[in-house]
Amino acid sequence: MKSLNSPDLAARSLVALWHPCTQMARAAVTPPLAIARGEGPWLFDLEGRRYFDANSSWWVNLFGHSDAGLRAAITHQLETLPHVMLAGCTHAPAVELAEKLSALTGGALGHAFFASDGASAVEIALKMSFHSWRNRGFEDKREFVCLRNGYHGETIGALAVTDVAVFRDAYDPLLMRAHIVDSPDARQGPDAEARALADLRRVLTERRGHVAALIIEPLVQCAAGMAMHEPSYLRAVRALCDEFGIHLIADEIAVGCGRSGTFFAFEQGECGWPDFITLSKGISGGTLPLSLVLTTETVYQSFWSEQVGRGFLHSHSYTGNPLACAAANAVLDRFAADQVLEKSRVQARLLAEAFAPLAADPRVAHLRQRGMILAFDVREPGERFAERFHLAARAHELLIRPIGATVYLMPPYLIDAPTAQFLFKAVMATLTEVLDHAA
Ligand SMILES: *Cc1c(COP(=O)(O)O)cnc(C)c1O
């Protein structure tokens, strides 16, 4: 057998694999890191060089790589039942997971529908909303409203409510027409929220009786470049959705599972619950693909009928996979037993303290944070900033992928004071290198 080394594996990868979110013609400039193993927040390449996973491997990791508790839960499940279909059968891991999530919403969102990736959960929520209105005789409610720069996944339906040009533009001719309204992105100034709400009210008034749902990313529009807004926005949209009789879909695929400081970001609105919550990414702690949609008794009841066609017949082959559900149950048990939220609030403060000097750095604007997400914008990033920053950071033991001119950290919940200092120093050294080089 050939012995593996990082450059060889990267080269073979660039031939045999089509990497996601990557222009392959430019991939040779930043050849993929060949990762052999992970431990805690660290990833190790084939030669044993380490990289701190500052973006939690696309926001999925919560407790670090190769976590012993999650491994035990998955292994135990693997020994008894790796998979069974969820039509005509059921299994304890799925039932327990749905019950635990229901309990976390105080029973308000007591019905869980499973899928395997985030975009599919968004598709499910959109379909359920439309079909629920249809079953209740509101056939005209078939339009969706979403936010400027919002991101909800890249399948055709999810892309229709996504407003990130690089993902959307090529496919625009294929997409269902959604209404895109102003974002409450606080970087747009103190009246951004008021303007966003006025724009939403305008669309809901113009399209009264035609809108099925509004879909939002509560508190942080992550793929937009960590655009943040206040909980007051959640209260206001909940009230507007009630006033106009439309569903509110809270896409918590990125911000759920404690990332924002509460288990669900929407909780911080202190205004009850949305009609749908989508979850994925962190729910299985970064181990196995799993997503789900939580919804209300009202939505559930609207499908209850002797007629098959009034039911929600959507399915995916791996719906409710027991291994992924076992991992998710272990994640939720950890939240319950190990004060994960309390500890993550302490960790968020450590990050805030370590990065505080950046607030006075003239190269930087909009230093901001919500829970375990910290971000800032670079004022004069120059050409291909994200690519250059990502590449330069590798030499500082940091795996980080800026979004445009936004540098962000979304680390596993494993931050202590020395780690926060390490991250600050690595980010500063990289920033200086990249900006000096551009000048
Ligand atoms: C990542 C993400 C999705 C899509 O999830 P995938 O598993 O990548 O399909 C949808 N919505 C939000 C808010 C996300 O961050």
Coordinates of C-alpha atoms and ligand atoms in Angstrom, one line a residue:
M1 CA 0.0 0.0 0.0
K2 CA 1.2 3.5 -0.8
S3 CA 2.0 5.6 2.3
L4 CA -0.1 8.7 2.6
N5 CA 1.2 12.2 2.9
S6 CA -0.7 15.5 2.8
P7 CA 0.4 16.9 -0.5
D8 CA -0.3 13.6 -2.3
L9 CA -3.7 13.2 -0.8
A10 CA -4.6 16.8 -1.5
A11 CA -3.5 16.4 -5.2
R12 CA -5.5 13.2 -5.6
S13 CA -8.5 14.9 -3.9
L14 CA -8.4 17.7 -6.4
V15 CA -8.7 15.2 -9.2
A16 CA -11.2 12.7 -7.8
L17 CA -13.4 14.9 -5.6
W18 CA -15.6 17.9 -6.5
H19 CA -15.2 20.0 -3.3
P20 CA -18.3 21.9 -2.0
C21 CA -18.4 25.7 -2.1
T22 CA -15.2 25.7 -4.2
Q23 CA -14.2 26.9 -7.6
M24 CA -12.1 23.9 -8.5
A25 CA -10.0 25.9 -11.0
R26 CA -8.7 27.9 -7.9
A27 CA -8.6 25.0 -5.5
A28 CA -4.9 24.4 -6.2
V29 CA -4.1 27.8 -4.7
T30 CA -5.5 26.6 -1.4
P31 CA -5.1 22.8 -1.6
P32 CA -7.3 21.1 1.0
L33 CA -5.8 20.2 4.3
A34 CA -5.5 16.4 4.5
I35 CA -7.0 15.7 7.9
A36 CA -6.2 12.4 9.6
R37 CA -7.9 12.9 13.0
G38 CA -9.5 15.3 15.3
E39 CA -9.3 15.7 19.1
G40 CA -11.1 18.4 21.0
P41 CA -11.0 21.6 19.0
W42 CA -7.9 20.4 17.1
L43 CA -7.6 18.8 13.7
F44 CA -4.4 17.0 12.7
D45 CA -3.1 16.5 9.2
L46 CA -1.3 13.4 8.0
E47 CA 2.0 14.7 9.2
G48 CA 0.6 15.5 12.7
R49 CA 0.5 19.3 12.2
R50 CA -2.5 20.7 14.1
Y51 CA -5.1 23.3 13.3
F52 CA -7.7 24.8 15.7
D53 CA -11.1 24.3 14.2
A54 CA -12.3 27.9 14.7
N55 CA -15.4 27.5 12.5
S56 CA -16.5 24.1 14.1
S57 CA -16.3 22.5 10.7
W58 CA -19.0 24.6 9.1
W59 CA -20.7 25.2 12.5
V60 CA -21.6 21.6 13.3
N61 CA -19.3 20.8 16.1
L62 CA -20.2 21.6 19.7
F63 CA -18.0 19.6 22.1
G64 CA -14.9 19.0 20.0
H65 CA -13.9 16.2 17.7
S66 CA -13.9 12.6 18.7
D67 CA -15.9 13.3 21.9
A68 CA -15.9 10.2 24.0
G69 CA -19.5 10.5 25.1
L70 CA -20.9 10.9 21.6
R71 CA -18.6 8.1 20.3
A72 CA -20.0 5.8 23.1
A73 CA -23.6 6.7 22.2
I74 CA -23.1 6.0 18.5
T75 CA -21.1 2.8 19.0
H76 CA -23.8 1.5 21.4
Q77 CA -26.5 2.2 18.8
L78 CA -24.4 0.7 16.0
E79 CA -24.3 -2.6 17.9
T80 CA -28.0 -2.9 18.1
L81 CA -29.7 -1.0 15.2
P82 CA -27.8 1.1 12.7
H83 CA -30.9 1.9 10.7
V84 CA -34.6 1.1 10.1
M85 CA -37.1 3.0 8.0
L86 CA -39.4 5.4 9.9
A87 CA -42.6 4.6 7.9
G88 CA -44.3 1.6 9.5
C89 CA -41.6 1.3 12.1
T90 CA -40.3 3.4 14.9
H91 CA -37.4 3.3 17.4
A92 CA -36.5 4.6 20.8
P93 CA -33.8 7.1 19.7
A94 CA -36.1 9.0 17.4
V95 CA -39.0 9.0 19.9
E96 CA -36.8 10.1 22.8
L97 CA -35.2 12.9 20.7
A98 CA -38.6 14.2 19.6
E99 CA -39.9 14.1 23.2
K100 CA -36.8 15.9 24.5
L101 CA -37.0 18.7 21.9
S102 CA -40.7 19.1 22.6
A103 CA -39.9 19.5 26.3
L104 CA -37.3 22.2 25.5
T105 CA -40.2 24.2 23.9
G106 CA -42.5 23.6 26.8
G107 CA -44.6 21.4 24.5
A108 CA -45.3 24.3 22.2
L109 CA -43.5 22.5 19.3
G110 CA -44.5 19.0 20.1
H111 CA -44.2 17.3 16.7
A112 CA -40.9 16.5 15.0
F113 CA -40.3 15.6 11.4
F114 CA -36.9 14.2 10.6
A115 CA -34.5 14.5 7.6
S116 CA -30.8 14.4 7.1
D117 CA -29.5 17.8 6.1
G118 CA -30.4 21.4 6.7
A119 CA -31.7 22.3 3.3
S120 CA -34.1 19.4 3.4
A121 CA -35.5 20.6 6.8
V122 CA -36.1 24.0 5.1
E123 CA -37.9 22.3 2.2
I124 CA -40.0 20.4 4.7
A125 CA -41.0 23.6 6.6
L126 CA -41.9 25.4 3.4
K127 CA -44.0 22.5 2.1
M128 CA -45.7 21.9 5.5
S129 CA -46.6 25.6 5.8
F130 CA -48.1 25.8 2.3
H131 CA -49.9 22.4 2.7
S132 CA -51.2 23.2 6.1
W133 CA -52.9 26.4 4.8
R134 CA -54.2 24.5 1.8
N135 CA -55.7 21.8 4.0
R136 CA -57.5 24.6 5.9
G137 CA -58.9 26.1 2.7
F138 CA -56.4 28.9 2.3
E139 CA -55.1 27.7 -1.1
D140 CA -53.9 31.2 -2.1
K141 CA -51.4 31.3 0.7
R142 CA -48.5 30.0 -1.4
E143 CA -45.9 32.8 -1.2
F144 CA -42.9 33.1 1.1
V145 CA -41.1 36.0 2.5
C146 CA -37.4 35.9 3.4
L147 CA -34.7 38.4 4.5
R148 CA -32.1 40.2 2.4
N149 CA -28.8 38.2 2.6
G150 CA -30.6 35.4 4.3
Y151 CA -29.3 31.8 3.8
H152 CA -31.5 28.7 4.1
G153 CA -29.6 26.1 2.1
E154 CA -29.0 25.3 -1.6
T155 CA -31.6 22.9 -2.9
I156 CA -34.0 24.5 -5.3
G157 CA -36.7 25.3 -2.8
A158 CA -34.3 26.4 -0.1
L159 CA -32.4 28.5 -2.5
A160 CA -35.5 30.3 -3.5
V161 CA -35.6 31.8 0.0
T162 CA -31.9 32.4 0.1
D163 CA -30.4 35.8 -0.9
V164 CA -26.7 35.1 -1.1
A165 CA -25.6 36.0 -4.6
V166 CA -22.7 33.5 -5.0
F167 CA -25.0 30.6 -4.3
R168 CA -28.1 31.9 -6.0
D169 CA -27.4 33.9 -9.1
A170 CA -26.6 31.0 -11.5
Y171 CA -29.8 29.2 -10.6
D172 CA -32.1 32.3 -10.4
P173 CA -34.1 31.3 -13.5
L174 CA -35.1 28.0 -11.9
L175 CA -36.3 29.4 -8.6
M176 CA -39.7 30.0 -7.1
R177 CA -40.3 33.8 -6.6
A178 CA -40.1 34.7 -3.0
H179 CA -40.4 38.2 -1.5
I180 CA -37.1 39.4 -0.2
V181 CA -37.4 42.1 2.5
D182 CA -34.9 44.3 4.3
S183 CA -32.6 42.7 6.9
P184 CA -32.4 44.1 10.4
D185 CA -28.6 43.8 10.2
A186 CA -27.4 46.1 12.9
R187 CA -24.4 47.2 10.8
Q188 CA -26.9 49.2 8.6
G189 CA -27.4 51.7 11.5
P190 CA -29.6 52.3 14.5
D191 CA -32.9 52.4 12.5
A192 CA -32.1 49.1 10.5
E193 CA -34.6 47.2 12.6
A194 CA -37.4 49.8 12.1
R195 CA -36.8 49.9 8.4
A196 CA -36.8 46.1 8.1
L197 CA -40.1 45.9 9.9
A198 CA -41.6 48.6 7.8
D199 CA -40.5 46.8 4.6
L200 CA -42.0 43.5 6.0
R201 CA -45.3 45.2 6.8
R202 CA -45.4 46.7 3.3
V203 CA -45.0 43.3 1.6
L204 CA -47.5 41.6 4.0
T205 CA -50.0 44.3 3.3
E206 CA -49.5 44.2 -0.5
R207 CA -49.7 40.4 -0.5
R208 CA -52.3 40.0 2.2
G209 CA -53.9 36.5 1.9
H210 CA -51.2 35.2 -0.4
V211 CA -48.3 34.7 2.0
A212 CA -47.8 31.3 3.7
A213 CA -44.8 32.1 5.8
L214 CA -41.9 34.3 6.7
I215 CA -38.6 32.5 7.2
I216 CA -35.8 34.0 9.3
E217 CA -32.5 33.2 10.9
P218 CA -33.1 34.4 14.5
L219 CA -30.4 36.8 15.9
V220 CA -27.6 36.0 13.5
Q221 CA -27.7 35.7 9.7
C222 CA -24.7 33.5 9.6
A223 CA -23.9 32.9 5.9
A224 CA -24.6 36.6 5.3
G225 CA -21.3 37.3 7.2
M226 CA -22.6 37.0 10.8
A227 CA -25.1 39.8 10.4
M228 CA -26.7 40.3 13.9
H229 CA -29.9 41.9 15.2
E230 CA -31.6 42.3 18.5
P231 CA -34.2 40.1 20.1
S232 CA -36.7 42.9 19.8
Y233 CA -36.8 42.1 16.1
L234 CA -38.1 38.6 16.9
R235 CA -40.9 40.0 19.1
A236 CA -41.9 42.3 16.3
V237 CA -42.0 39.7 13.6
R238 CA -43.9 37.3 15.8
A239 CA -46.5 40.0 16.2
L240 CA -46.6 40.8 12.5
C241 CA -47.0 37.2 11.5
D242 CA -50.0 36.9 13.9
E243 CA -51.5 40.1 12.7
F244 CA -51.3 39.0 9.0
G245 CA -52.1 35.3 9.7
I246 CA -48.9 33.8 8.4
H247 CA -46.5 31.2 9.7
L248 CA -43.2 32.1 11.2
I249 CA -40.3 29.7 10.4
A250 CA -37.3 30.1 12.6
D251 CA -34.3 28.5 10.8
E252 CA -32.1 27.6 13.8
I253 CA -29.9 25.2 11.8
A254 CA -26.9 27.4 12.6
V255 CA -27.9 29.4 15.6
G256 CA -29.7 26.6 17.5
C257 CA -28.2 24.2 20.1
G258 CA -26.8 26.9 22.4
R259 CA -24.8 28.8 19.8
S260 CA -26.5 32.1 20.6
G261 CA -26.4 31.7 24.4
T262 CA -29.8 30.0 24.8
F263 CA -30.7 26.6 23.4
F264 CA -33.0 28.1 20.7
A265 CA -32.0 31.6 19.6
F266 CA -35.7 32.5 19.3
E267 CA -36.1 32.1 23.1
Q268 CA -34.4 35.5 23.5
G269 CA -37.3 37.2 21.9
E270 CA -39.4 36.3 24.9
C271 CA -42.5 36.2 22.7
G272 CA -43.6 32.6 22.7
W273 CA -42.6 30.3 19.8
P274 CA -42.4 30.3 16.0
D275 CA -44.7 28.0 14.1
F276 CA -41.7 26.0 12.8
I277 CA -38.2 25.5 14.0
T278 CA -35.6 23.9 11.7
L279 CA -32.6 22.3 13.4
S280 CA -29.5 20.5 12.0
K281 CA -25.7 21.1 12.2
G282 CA -25.0 21.1 16.0
I283 CA -27.9 18.8 16.9
S284 CA -25.7 15.7 16.4
G285 CA -22.6 17.4 17.8
G286 CA -20.8 17.3 14.5
T287 CA -20.9 13.5 14.1
L288 CA -23.6 12.4 11.7
P289 CA -26.0 14.1 9.4
L290 CA -29.4 14.8 10.9
S291 CA -32.0 17.5 10.6
L292 CA -35.5 18.1 11.8
V293 CA -38.5 20.4 11.8
L294 CA -40.5 21.1 14.9
T295 CA -44.0 22.3 14.7
T296 CA -47.2 23.0 16.6
E297 CA -50.3 21.1 17.4
T298 CA -52.3 23.4 15.1
V299 CA -50.1 22.6 12.0
Y300 CA -50.1 18.9 12.9
Q301 CA -53.9 18.8 13.3
S302 CA -54.4 20.5 9.9
F303 CA -53.0 17.3 8.2
W304 CA -55.2 15.0 10.3
S305 CA -57.6 13.3 8.0
E306 CA -58.9 10.1 6.5
Q307 CA -57.7 11.3 3.1
V308 CA -54.1 10.2 2.3
G309 CA -53.5 13.3 0.2
R310 CA -54.1 15.6 3.1
G311 CA -51.3 14.0 4.9
F312 CA -47.6 15.1 4.8
L313 CA -46.2 12.3 2.7
H314 CA -42.6 13.7 2.4
S315 CA -39.8 11.3 3.1
H316 CA -36.0 10.7 2.8
S317 CA -34.4 7.3 2.8
Y318 CA -32.4 8.0 6.0
T319 CA -35.2 9.9 7.8
G320 CA -34.6 9.7 11.6
N321 CA -31.5 7.5 11.3
P322 CA -31.0 5.8 14.7
L323 CA -27.3 6.4 14.8
A324 CA -27.8 10.2 14.2
C325 CA -30.7 10.3 16.7
A326 CA -28.5 8.5 19.3
A327 CA -25.8 11.1 18.8
A328 CA -28.4 13.9 19.2
N329 CA -29.8 12.4 22.3
A330 CA -26.3 12.3 23.8
V331 CA -26.0 16.0 22.8
L332 CA -29.2 16.9 24.6
D333 CA -28.3 14.8 27.6
R334 CA -25.0 16.8 27.8
F335 CA -26.9 20.1 27.8
A336 CA -29.1 18.8 30.6
A337 CA -26.4 17.2 32.8
D338 CA -23.4 19.4 32.2
Q339 CA -24.6 23.0 32.3
V340 CA -23.5 23.5 28.7
L341 CA -25.4 26.8 28.4
E342 CA -24.0 28.3 31.6
K343 CA -20.5 27.2 30.7
S344 CA -20.8 28.5 27.1
R345 CA -21.8 31.9 28.5
V346 CA -18.6 32.0 30.5
Q347 CA -16.7 31.0 27.4
A348 CA -18.4 33.7 25.3
R349 CA -17.2 36.2 27.9
L350 CA -13.6 34.9 27.6
L351 CA -13.7 35.4 23.9
A352 CA -15.2 38.9 24.3
E353 CA -12.4 39.9 26.7
A354 CA -9.6 38.4 24.5
F355 CA -10.8 40.2 21.4
A356 CA -11.8 43.5 23.0
P357 CA -8.6 45.3 21.8
L358 CA -9.9 44.9 18.3
A359 CA -12.6 47.4 19.0
A360 CA -10.0 50.2 18.8
D361 CA -8.1 48.7 15.8
P362 CA -8.5 51.1 12.9
R363 CA -8.2 48.2 10.4
V364 CA -11.4 46.7 11.8
A365 CA -15.1 47.6 11.9
H366 CA -18.2 46.2 13.6
L367 CA -16.7 43.9 16.1
R368 CA -19.7 42.0 17.3
Q369 CA -20.7 38.9 19.2
R370 CA -23.8 36.8 20.0
G371 CA -23.0 33.9 22.3
M372 CA -20.4 31.7 20.8
I373 CA -20.2 33.6 17.5
L374 CA -17.7 36.5 17.3
A375 CA -17.1 38.5 14.1
F376 CA -15.6 41.6 12.7
D377 CA -15.3 43.2 9.3
V378 CA -12.0 44.3 7.7
R379 CA -12.2 47.8 6.3
E380 CA -9.8 47.4 3.4
P381 CA -9.6 43.7 2.7
G382 CA -8.1 43.9 -0.8
E383 CA -8.4 41.2 -3.5
R384 CA -9.4 37.7 -2.5
F385 CA -9.1 38.5 1.2
A386 CA -11.0 35.4 2.4
E387 CA -8.8 33.1 0.5
R388 CA -5.5 34.8 1.5
F389 CA -6.6 34.9 5.2
H390 CA -7.6 31.3 5.2
L391 CA -4.3 30.3 3.7
A392 CA -2.1 32.5 6.0
A393 CA -3.9 31.3 9.1
R394 CA -2.8 27.7 8.5
A395 CA 0.7 28.7 9.5
H396 CA -0.7 30.0 12.8
E397 CA -2.4 26.6 13.5
L398 CA -5.8 28.1 12.7
L399 CA -8.5 26.6 10.4
I400 CA -10.7 29.6 9.6
R401 CA -12.7 30.7 6.6
P402 CA -13.7 34.3 6.4
I403 CA -16.9 35.2 4.5
G404 CA -15.9 38.0 2.2
A405 CA -14.3 40.7 4.4
T406 CA -15.9 39.2 7.6
V407 CA -13.6 37.2 9.9
Y408 CA -15.5 35.2 12.4
L409 CA -15.0 32.6 15.1
M410 CA -17.6 30.0 15.8
P411 CA -15.6 27.5 17.8
P412 CA -16.5 24.4 19.7
Y413 CA -17.7 25.0 23.3
L414 CA -14.2 24.3 24.6
I415 CA -12.8 27.8 25.2
D416 CA -10.7 28.6 28.3
A417 CA -8.7 31.7 28.9
P418 CA -5.5 30.4 27.3
T419 CA -7.4 29.2 24.2
A420 CA -9.1 32.6 23.8
Q421 CA -5.7 34.2 24.0
F422 CA -4.3 31.8 21.5
L423 CA -7.1 32.5 19.1
F424 CA -6.7 36.3 19.5
K425 CA -3.0 36.1 18.8
A426 CA -3.4 33.8 15.8
V427 CA -6.1 36.0 14.3
M428 CA -4.1 39.2 14.9
A429 CA -0.9 37.7 13.4
T430 CA -2.8 36.5 10.4
L431 CA -4.5 39.8 9.9
T432 CA -1.3 41.8 10.1
E433 CA 0.4 39.4 7.6
V434 CA -2.5 39.5 5.1
L435 CA -3.0 43.3 5.3
D436 CA 0.7 44.1 5.1
H437 CA 1.1 41.9 2.2
A438 CA -1.8 43.5 0.3
A439 CA -0.3 47.0 0.9
Ligands
LIG1 C1 -26.2 25.5 6.9 C2 -27.6 26.1 6.9 C3 -28.6 25.5 6.1 C4 -28.4 24.4 5.2 O1 -28.0 23.2 5.9 P1 -27.2 22.1 5.0 O2 -27.1 21.0 6.0 O3 -25.9 22.7 4.6 O4 -28.1 21.8 3.9 C5 -29.9 26.1 6.2 N1 -30.1 27.2 7.0 C6 -29.1 27.8 7.7 C7 -29.4 29.0 8.6 C8 -27.8 27.3 7.7 O5 -26.8 27.9 8.4

